[in-house]
mmCIF file of C-alpha atoms and ligand atoms in Angstrom:
data_model
loop_
_atom_site.group_PDB
_atom_site.id
_atom_site.type_symbol
_atom_site.label_atom_id
_atom_site.label_comp_id
_atom_site.label_asym_id
_atom_site.label_seq_id
_atom_site.Cartn_x
_atom_site.Cartn_y
_atom_site.Cartn_z
ATOM 1 C CA MET O 8 -12.867 31.024 -13.794
ATOM 2 C CA ALA O 9 -14.430 34.373 -12.125
ATOM 3 C CA LEU O 10 -12.690 37.224 -10.450
ATOM 4 C CA GLU O 11 -13.538 36.850 -6.707
ATOM 5 C CA ARG O 12 -13.096 38.345 -3.456
ATOM 6 C CA THR O 13 -12.250 36.424 -0.113
ATOM 7 C CA LEU O 14 -11.491 37.753 3.462
ATOM 8 C CA ALA O 15 -8.341 36.402 5.048
ATOM 9 C CA ILE O 16 -7.260 36.991 8.579
ATOM 10 C CA ILE O 17 -3.823 36.687 9.922
ATOM 11 C CA LYS O 18 -4.395 35.536 13.594
ATOM 12 C CA PRO O 19 -2.904 36.101 16.671
ATOM 13 C CA ASP O 20 -0.650 33.155 17.083
ATOM 14 C CA ALA O 21 0.906 34.229 13.524
ATOM 15 C CA ILE O 22 1.331 37.873 14.410
ATOM 16 C CA GLN O 23 2.899 36.668 17.623
ATOM 17 C CA LYS O 24 5.531 34.478 15.607
ATOM 18 C CA GLY O 25 6.369 37.147 13.423
ATOM 19 C CA VAL O 26 5.262 35.898 10.173
ATOM 20 C CA ILE O 27 3.184 38.562 8.626
ATOM 21 C CA GLY O 28 5.676 38.955 5.882
ATOM 22 C CA GLU O 29 5.839 35.358 5.021
ATOM 23 C CA ILE O 30 1.900 34.922 4.938
ATOM 24 C CA ILE O 31 1.330 38.330 2.815
ATOM 25 C CA GLN O 32 4.134 36.873 0.417
ATOM 26 C CA LYS O 33 2.061 33.338 0.072
ATOM 27 C CA MET O 34 -1.091 35.425 -0.767
ATOM 28 C CA GLU O 35 1.101 37.685 -3.842
ATOM 29 C CA GLU O 36 2.790 34.434 -5.185
ATOM 30 C CA ALA O 37 -0.699 33.134 -5.349
ATOM 31 C CA ASN O 38 -1.883 35.906 -7.671
ATOM 32 C CA LEU O 39 -4.328 36.779 -4.385
ATOM 33 C CA LYS O 40 -4.028 40.619 -4.734
ATOM 34 C CA PRO O 41 -4.324 42.639 -1.504
ATOM 35 C CA ILE O 42 -7.143 45.249 -2.063
ATOM 36 C CA GLY O 43 -7.797 46.135 1.711
ATOM 37 C CA ILE O 44 -5.581 45.766 4.633
ATOM 38 C CA LYS O 45 -5.784 46.890 8.329
ATOM 39 C CA MET O 46 -4.810 45.612 11.760
ATOM 40 C CA LEU O 47 -7.334 45.766 14.467
ATOM 41 C CA HIS O 48 -7.756 43.783 17.963
ATOM 42 C CA LEU O 49 -11.454 42.251 18.551
ATOM 43 C CA ASP O 50 -13.037 42.597 21.504
ATOM 44 C CA HIS O 51 -15.097 39.332 22.748
ATOM 45 C CA ALA O 52 -18.173 40.477 21.598
ATOM 46 C CA ARG O 53 -16.991 41.186 17.825
ATOM 47 C CA ALA O 54 -15.232 38.163 17.736
ATOM 48 C CA GLU O 55 -18.425 36.186 18.594
ATOM 49 C CA ALA O 56 -20.396 37.919 15.985
ATOM 50 C CA PHE O 57 -17.451 37.474 13.373
ATOM 51 C CA TYR O 58 -17.710 33.433 14.237
ATOM 52 C CA ALA O 59 -21.587 33.503 14.822
ATOM 53 C CA VAL O 60 -22.025 30.220 12.693
ATOM 54 C CA HIS O 61 -19.861 28.391 15.434
ATOM 55 C CA LYS O 62 -21.518 29.538 18.253
ATOM 56 C CA GLU O 63 -23.099 25.989 19.350
ATOM 57 C CA LYS O 64 -19.838 24.192 18.822
ATOM 58 C CA ALA O 65 -17.736 23.197 21.929
ATOM 59 C CA PHE O 66 -14.626 25.039 20.781
ATOM 60 C CA PHE O 67 -16.550 28.282 20.381
ATOM 61 C CA ALA O 68 -15.546 29.969 23.535
ATOM 62 C CA ASP O 69 -12.114 29.022 23.194
ATOM 63 C CA LEU O 70 -12.088 30.421 19.960
ATOM 64 C CA VAL O 71 -13.840 33.862 20.717
ATOM 65 C CA ASN O 72 -10.765 34.234 23.416
ATOM 66 C CA PHE O 73 -8.071 33.316 20.965
ATOM 67 C CA MET O 74 -8.982 35.534 18.343
ATOM 68 C CA ALA O 75 -9.515 38.246 21.092
ATOM 69 C CA SER O 76 -6.281 37.647 22.938
ATOM 70 C CA GLY O 77 -4.236 39.907 20.319
ATOM 71 C CA PRO O 78 -4.035 42.123 17.168
ATOM 72 C CA ILE O 79 -5.058 40.443 13.747
ATOM 73 C CA ILE O 80 -4.522 41.658 10.461
ATOM 74 C CA VAL O 81 -7.717 41.218 7.799
ATOM 75 C CA LEU O 82 -7.327 41.560 4.111
ATOM 76 C CA CYS O 83 -9.746 41.853 1.409
ATOM 77 C CA LEU O 84 -8.056 39.470 -1.241
ATOM 78 C CA GLU O 85 -9.115 39.495 -4.962
ATOM 79 C CA GLY O 86 -7.822 36.869 -7.490
ATOM 80 C CA GLU O 87 -9.281 34.489 -10.068
ATOM 81 C CA ASN O 88 -11.034 31.603 -7.948
ATOM 82 C CA GLY O 89 -9.934 33.634 -5.255
ATOM 83 C CA VAL O 90 -12.245 32.067 -2.314
ATOM 84 C CA ALA O 91 -11.146 28.663 -3.494
ATOM 85 C CA LYS O 92 -7.658 29.382 -4.159
ATOM 86 C CA TRP O 93 -6.992 30.997 -0.720
ATOM 87 C CA ARG O 94 -8.505 28.099 0.938
ATOM 88 C CA VAL O 95 -6.022 25.875 -0.710
ATOM 89 C CA THR O 96 -2.760 28.268 -0.017
ATOM 90 C CA MET O 97 -3.909 27.953 3.878
ATOM 91 C CA GLY O 98 -4.413 24.228 4.271
ATOM 92 C CA ALA O 99 -6.555 22.112 6.086
ATOM 93 C CA THR O 100 -7.977 23.535 9.390
ATOM 94 C CA ASN O 101 -5.776 21.124 11.352
ATOM 95 C CA PRO O 102 -1.889 21.701 10.705
ATOM 96 C CA ASP O 103 -1.291 18.165 11.152
ATOM 97 C CA GLN O 104 -3.579 17.442 8.031
ATOM 98 C CA ALA O 105 -2.665 20.419 6.034
ATOM 99 C CA ALA O 106 -0.696 19.822 2.873
ATOM 100 C CA ASP O 107 3.409 20.452 2.911
ATOM 101 C CA GLY O 108 3.879 24.012 1.711
ATOM 102 C CA SER O 109 0.590 25.389 3.055
ATOM 103 C CA LEU O 110 0.322 28.268 5.339
ATOM 104 C CA ARG O 111 -1.093 26.048 8.117
ATOM 105 C CA LYS O 112 1.405 23.344 7.867
ATOM 106 C CA ASP O 113 4.056 25.905 7.944
ATOM 107 C CA TYR O 114 2.981 28.218 10.556
ATOM 108 C CA GLY O 115 -0.062 26.519 12.328
ATOM 109 C CA SER O 116 0.402 25.059 16.171
ATOM 110 C CA ASP O 117 -2.801 23.161 16.450
ATOM 111 C CA VAL O 118 -6.219 22.806 15.243
ATOM 112 C CA GLN O 119 -7.175 26.217 16.820
ATOM 113 C CA CYS O 120 -3.671 28.473 16.465
ATOM 114 C CA ASN O 121 -3.851 27.810 12.826
ATOM 115 C CA ALA O 122 -2.243 30.969 11.439
ATOM 116 C CA VAL O 123 -4.747 32.232 9.108
ATOM 117 C CA HIS O 124 -8.733 32.535 8.218
ATOM 118 C CA GLY O 125 -10.135 32.314 4.899
ATOM 119 C CA SER O 126 -14.156 32.418 3.810
ATOM 120 C CA ASP O 127 -15.175 29.294 2.887
ATOM 121 C CA GLY O 128 -17.854 30.141 -0.094
ATOM 122 C CA PRO O 129 -18.573 33.190 -2.116
ATOM 123 C CA ASP O 130 -21.761 34.386 0.087
ATOM 124 C CA THR O 131 -19.686 33.942 3.323
ATOM 125 C CA ALA O 132 -16.892 35.757 1.479
ATOM 126 C CA GLN O 133 -19.286 38.834 1.308
ATOM 127 C CA PHE O 134 -20.613 38.751 4.435
ATOM 128 C CA GLU O 135 -17.131 38.669 6.202
ATOM 129 C CA ILE O 136 -15.789 41.382 3.917
ATOM 130 C CA ASN O 137 -18.424 43.869 4.766
ATOM 131 C CA PHE O 138 -17.854 42.985 8.369
ATOM 132 C CA PHE O 139 -14.766 44.399 8.359
ATOM 133 C CA PHE O 140 -14.427 46.825 5.346
ATOM 134 C CA GLU O 141 -16.363 49.941 3.851
ATOM 135 C CA GLN O 142 -16.376 49.908 -0.064
ATOM 136 C CA ASN O 143 -13.959 53.085 0.282
ATOM 137 C CA ASP O 144 -11.537 50.668 2.242
ATOM 138 C CA LEU O 145 -11.182 48.577 -0.803
ATOM 139 C CA TYR O 146 -8.693 49.400 -3.818
ATOM 140 C CA ALA O 147 -9.356 47.619 -6.846
ATOM 141 C CA TYR O 148 -6.254 47.936 -9.143
ATOM 142 C CA GLU O 149 -4.710 46.432 -12.152
ATOM 143 C CA TRP O 150 -1.542 44.519 -12.097
ATOM 144 C CA VAL O 151 1.357 45.921 -14.648
HETATM 145 P P1 ADP J 16 -11.506 26.820 8.899
HETATM 146 O O1 ADP J 16 -11.174 28.175 9.588
HETATM 147 O O2 ADP J 16 -10.865 25.893 8.205
HETATM 148 O O3 ADP J 16 -12.787 27.580 8.106
HETATM 149 P P2 ADP J 16 -13.848 26.124 10.766
HETATM 150 O O4 ADP J 16 -14.399 27.186 10.277
HETATM 151 O O5 ADP J 16 -14.452 24.794 10.942
HETATM 152 O O6 ADP J 16 -12.413 25.779 9.961
HETATM 153 O O7 ADP J 16 -13.521 26.651 12.008
HETATM 154 C C1 ADP J 16 -13.281 28.079 12.530
HETATM 155 C C2 ADP J 16 -12.082 27.896 13.601
HETATM 156 O O8 ADP J 16 -12.433 27.379 14.771
HETATM 157 C C3 ADP J 16 -10.558 27.214 12.825
HETATM 158 O O9 ADP J 16 -9.979 28.011 12.067
HETATM 159 C C4 ADP J 16 -9.933 27.028 14.192
HETATM 160 O O10 ADP J 16 -9.256 28.207 14.825
HETATM 161 C C5 ADP J 16 -10.965 27.111 15.290
HETATM 162 N N1 ADP J 16 -11.485 25.408 15.483
HETATM 163 C C6 ADP J 16 -12.299 24.531 14.505
HETATM 164 N N2 ADP J 16 -12.113 23.301 14.725
HETATM 165 C C7 ADP J 16 -11.611 23.333 15.882
HETATM 166 C C8 ADP J 16 -11.819 22.134 17.074
HETATM 167 N N3 ADP J 16 -12.064 20.901 16.861
HETATM 168 N N4 ADP J 16 -11.064 22.847 18.439
HETATM 169 C C9 ADP J 16 -10.670 23.836 18.713
HETATM 170 N N5 ADP J 16 -10.678 25.031 17.488
HETATM 171 C C10 ADP J 16 -11.219 24.300 16.398
HETATM 172 MG MG1 MG J 17 -14.553 28.265 8.563
#
């Protein structure tokens, strides 16, 4: 397995719920190291740009409004098989269908307000990491 980087977002609903700590704890328990982390508040244009791949979808406008509704935390995570591992840790898009113990099961409210984002593949991850982080914002380090 390869060491991979992926982009994670703690979405506005999870920040409102006060579960930032629980979510980051799950990342670390899964051996996904946060190597970059910041809080920011997307405006509509920036949320549209991040989710441009979904611009034809019926839910696009609602998704953009939701993601611009409050602050988010973006993290670059690094770990073995990191992209897939973070998707498993999150659970299915719809919390109703997410596995027991997954973050979306525990903290998601509905298919839109589902607590967390994760890249869906290595190429997407590269685009999404670069969307939020400069190379100098990332701190590769060894576990001791
Ligand atoms: P994922 O986040 O699991 O990769 P998608 O890329 O398909 O899922 O969708 C991006 C985000 O758009 C979802 O996380 C969710 O917030 C929202 N979304 C997806 N499907 C729907 C839907 N049917 N109705 C409302 N919002 C949706
Ligand atoms: Mg997706």
